[in-house]
XYZ file of N, CA and C in Angstrom:
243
model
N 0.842 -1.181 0.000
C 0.000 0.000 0.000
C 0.887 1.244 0.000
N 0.469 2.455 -1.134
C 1.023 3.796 -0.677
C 1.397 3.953 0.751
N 2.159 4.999 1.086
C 2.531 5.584 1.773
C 1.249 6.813 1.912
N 0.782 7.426 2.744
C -0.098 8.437 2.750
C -1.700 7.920 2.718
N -1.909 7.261 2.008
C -2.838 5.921 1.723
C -3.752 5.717 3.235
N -4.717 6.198 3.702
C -5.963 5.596 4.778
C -6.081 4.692 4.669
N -5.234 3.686 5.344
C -6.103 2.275 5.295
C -7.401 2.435 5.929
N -8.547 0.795 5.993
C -9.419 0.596 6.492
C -9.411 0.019 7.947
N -10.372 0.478 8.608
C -10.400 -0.545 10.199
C -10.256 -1.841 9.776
N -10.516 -1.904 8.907
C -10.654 -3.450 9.156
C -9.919 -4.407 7.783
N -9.130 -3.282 7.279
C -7.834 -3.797 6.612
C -7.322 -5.630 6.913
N -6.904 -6.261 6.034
C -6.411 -7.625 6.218
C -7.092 -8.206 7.272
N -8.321 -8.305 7.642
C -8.923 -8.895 8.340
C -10.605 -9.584 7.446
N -10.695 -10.629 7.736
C -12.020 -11.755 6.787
C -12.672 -11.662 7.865
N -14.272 -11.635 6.486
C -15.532 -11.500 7.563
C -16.272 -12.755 6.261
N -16.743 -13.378 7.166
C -18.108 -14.263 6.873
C -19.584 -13.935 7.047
N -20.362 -13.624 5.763
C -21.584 -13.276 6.459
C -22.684 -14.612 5.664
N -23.150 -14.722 6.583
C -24.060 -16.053 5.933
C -25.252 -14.894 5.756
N -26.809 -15.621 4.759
C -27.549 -14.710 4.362
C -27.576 -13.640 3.489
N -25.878 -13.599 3.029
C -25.925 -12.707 2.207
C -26.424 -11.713 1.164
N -27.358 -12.321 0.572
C -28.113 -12.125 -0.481
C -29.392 -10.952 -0.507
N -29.803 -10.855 0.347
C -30.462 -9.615 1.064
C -30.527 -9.178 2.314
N -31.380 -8.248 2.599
C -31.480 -7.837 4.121
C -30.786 -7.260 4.780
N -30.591 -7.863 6.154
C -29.531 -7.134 6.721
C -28.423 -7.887 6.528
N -28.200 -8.992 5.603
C -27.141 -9.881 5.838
C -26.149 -8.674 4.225
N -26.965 -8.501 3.568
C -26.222 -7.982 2.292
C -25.877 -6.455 2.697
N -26.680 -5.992 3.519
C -25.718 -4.097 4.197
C -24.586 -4.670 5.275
N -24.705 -5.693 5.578
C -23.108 -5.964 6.643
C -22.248 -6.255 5.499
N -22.262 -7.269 4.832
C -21.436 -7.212 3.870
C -21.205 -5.841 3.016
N -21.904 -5.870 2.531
C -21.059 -4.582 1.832
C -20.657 -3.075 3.148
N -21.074 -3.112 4.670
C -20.477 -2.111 5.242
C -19.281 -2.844 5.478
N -18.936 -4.166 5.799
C -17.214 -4.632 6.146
C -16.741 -4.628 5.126
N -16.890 -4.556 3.488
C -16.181 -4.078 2.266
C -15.817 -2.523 2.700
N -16.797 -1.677 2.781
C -16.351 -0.437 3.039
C -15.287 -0.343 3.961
N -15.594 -0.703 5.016
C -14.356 -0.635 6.133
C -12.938 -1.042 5.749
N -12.993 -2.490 4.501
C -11.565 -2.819 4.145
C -11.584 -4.173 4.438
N -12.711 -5.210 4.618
C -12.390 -6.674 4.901
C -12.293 -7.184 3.660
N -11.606 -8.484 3.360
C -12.090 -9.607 2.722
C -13.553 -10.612 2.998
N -14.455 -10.153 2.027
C -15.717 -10.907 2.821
C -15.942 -12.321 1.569
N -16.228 -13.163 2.871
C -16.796 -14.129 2.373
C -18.471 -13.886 2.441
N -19.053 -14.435 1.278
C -20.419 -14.413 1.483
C -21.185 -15.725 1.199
N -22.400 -15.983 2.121
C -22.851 -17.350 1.946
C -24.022 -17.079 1.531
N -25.254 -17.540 0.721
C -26.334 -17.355 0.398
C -27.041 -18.553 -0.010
N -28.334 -19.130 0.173
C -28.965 -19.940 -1.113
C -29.316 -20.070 -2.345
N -29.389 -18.323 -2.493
C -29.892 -17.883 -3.951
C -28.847 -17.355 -4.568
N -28.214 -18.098 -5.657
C -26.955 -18.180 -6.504
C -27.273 -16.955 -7.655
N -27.911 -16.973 -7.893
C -28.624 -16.380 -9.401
C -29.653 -15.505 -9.466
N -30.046 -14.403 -10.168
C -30.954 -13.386 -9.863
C -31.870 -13.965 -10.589
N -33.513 -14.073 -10.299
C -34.223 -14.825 -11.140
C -34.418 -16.240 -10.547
N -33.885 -17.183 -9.768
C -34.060 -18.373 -9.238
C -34.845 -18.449 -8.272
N -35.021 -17.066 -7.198
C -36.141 -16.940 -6.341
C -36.869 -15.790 -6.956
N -38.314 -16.204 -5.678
C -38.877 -15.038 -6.055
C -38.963 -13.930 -5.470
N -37.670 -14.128 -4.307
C -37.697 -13.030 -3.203
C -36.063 -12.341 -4.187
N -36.074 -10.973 -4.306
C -35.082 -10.193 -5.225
C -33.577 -10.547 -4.181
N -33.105 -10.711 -4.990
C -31.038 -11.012 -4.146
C -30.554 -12.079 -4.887
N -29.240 -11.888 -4.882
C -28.794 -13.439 -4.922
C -27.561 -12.913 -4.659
N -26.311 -14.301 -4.775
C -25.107 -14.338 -4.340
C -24.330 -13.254 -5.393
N -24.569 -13.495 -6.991
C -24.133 -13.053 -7.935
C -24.002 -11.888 -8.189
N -24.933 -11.123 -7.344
C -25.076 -9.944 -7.022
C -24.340 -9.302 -6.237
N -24.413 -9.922 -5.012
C -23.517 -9.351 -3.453
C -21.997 -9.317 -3.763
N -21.454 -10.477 -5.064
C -20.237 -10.474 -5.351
C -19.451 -8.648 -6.116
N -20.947 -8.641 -6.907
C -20.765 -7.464 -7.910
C -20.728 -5.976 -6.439
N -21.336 -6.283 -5.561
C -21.676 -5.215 -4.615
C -20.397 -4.810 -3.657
N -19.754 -6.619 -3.875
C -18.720 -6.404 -2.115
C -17.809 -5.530 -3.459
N -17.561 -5.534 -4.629
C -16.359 -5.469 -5.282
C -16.617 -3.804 -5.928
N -17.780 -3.121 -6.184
C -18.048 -2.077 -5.989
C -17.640 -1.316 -4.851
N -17.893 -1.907 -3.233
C -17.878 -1.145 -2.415
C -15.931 -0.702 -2.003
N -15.505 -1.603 -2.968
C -13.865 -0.746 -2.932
C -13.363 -1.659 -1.815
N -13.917 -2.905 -1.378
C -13.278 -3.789 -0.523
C -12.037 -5.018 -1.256
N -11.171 -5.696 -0.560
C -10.106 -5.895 -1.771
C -11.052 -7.280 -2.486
N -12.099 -7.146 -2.726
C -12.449 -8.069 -3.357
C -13.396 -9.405 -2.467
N -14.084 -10.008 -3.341
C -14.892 -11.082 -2.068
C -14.194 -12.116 -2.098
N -13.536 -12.605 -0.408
C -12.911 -13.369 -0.572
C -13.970 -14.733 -0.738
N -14.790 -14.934 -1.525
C -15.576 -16.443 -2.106
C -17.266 -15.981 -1.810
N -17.549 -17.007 -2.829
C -18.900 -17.070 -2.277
C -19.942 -18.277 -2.279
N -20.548 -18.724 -1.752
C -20.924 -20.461 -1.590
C -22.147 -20.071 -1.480
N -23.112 -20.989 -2.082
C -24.206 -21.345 -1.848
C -24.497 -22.362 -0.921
N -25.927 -22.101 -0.022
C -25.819 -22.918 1.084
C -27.499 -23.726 0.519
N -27.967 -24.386 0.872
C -28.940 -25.462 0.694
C -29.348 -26.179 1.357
N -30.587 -26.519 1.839
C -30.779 -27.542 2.798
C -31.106 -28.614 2.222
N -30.880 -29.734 3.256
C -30.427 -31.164 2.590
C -30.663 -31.935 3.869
């Protein structure tokens, strides 16, 4: 990193948010992008269009990587079984 450069609070530090995909699970994720985490995100709904409730994972990926965080560190779909 620059010299002069603000890092984030929460610089080199991973966050896991399960739920990702909407709600309050998709504003934590993208506020620990803002701050500077690597986020992992977990969701059921992979794909926009697969439910009929609006979110999906594919999305939150496009969101953590907008919000200027170094990127999502993964993202998994979860399923019950």
């Amino acid at each position: 990193m620059e010299k002069g450069v603000d890092m984030g609070v929460l610089d080199g530090k991973v966050a896991i948010v399960t739920g990702a995909s909407r709600g309050l699970g998709k504003d934590i994720a993208v506020s620990l992008a803002l701050a500077g985490a690597t986020v992992v995100v977990a969701a059921r709904t992979e794909q926009e269009g697969s439910s009929r409730i609006p979110g999906s994972l594919q999305q939150m990926v496009e969101l953590v990587r907008q919000a200027g965080g170094p990127g999502p560190g993964g993202a998994m779909r979860c399923h019950p079984e």
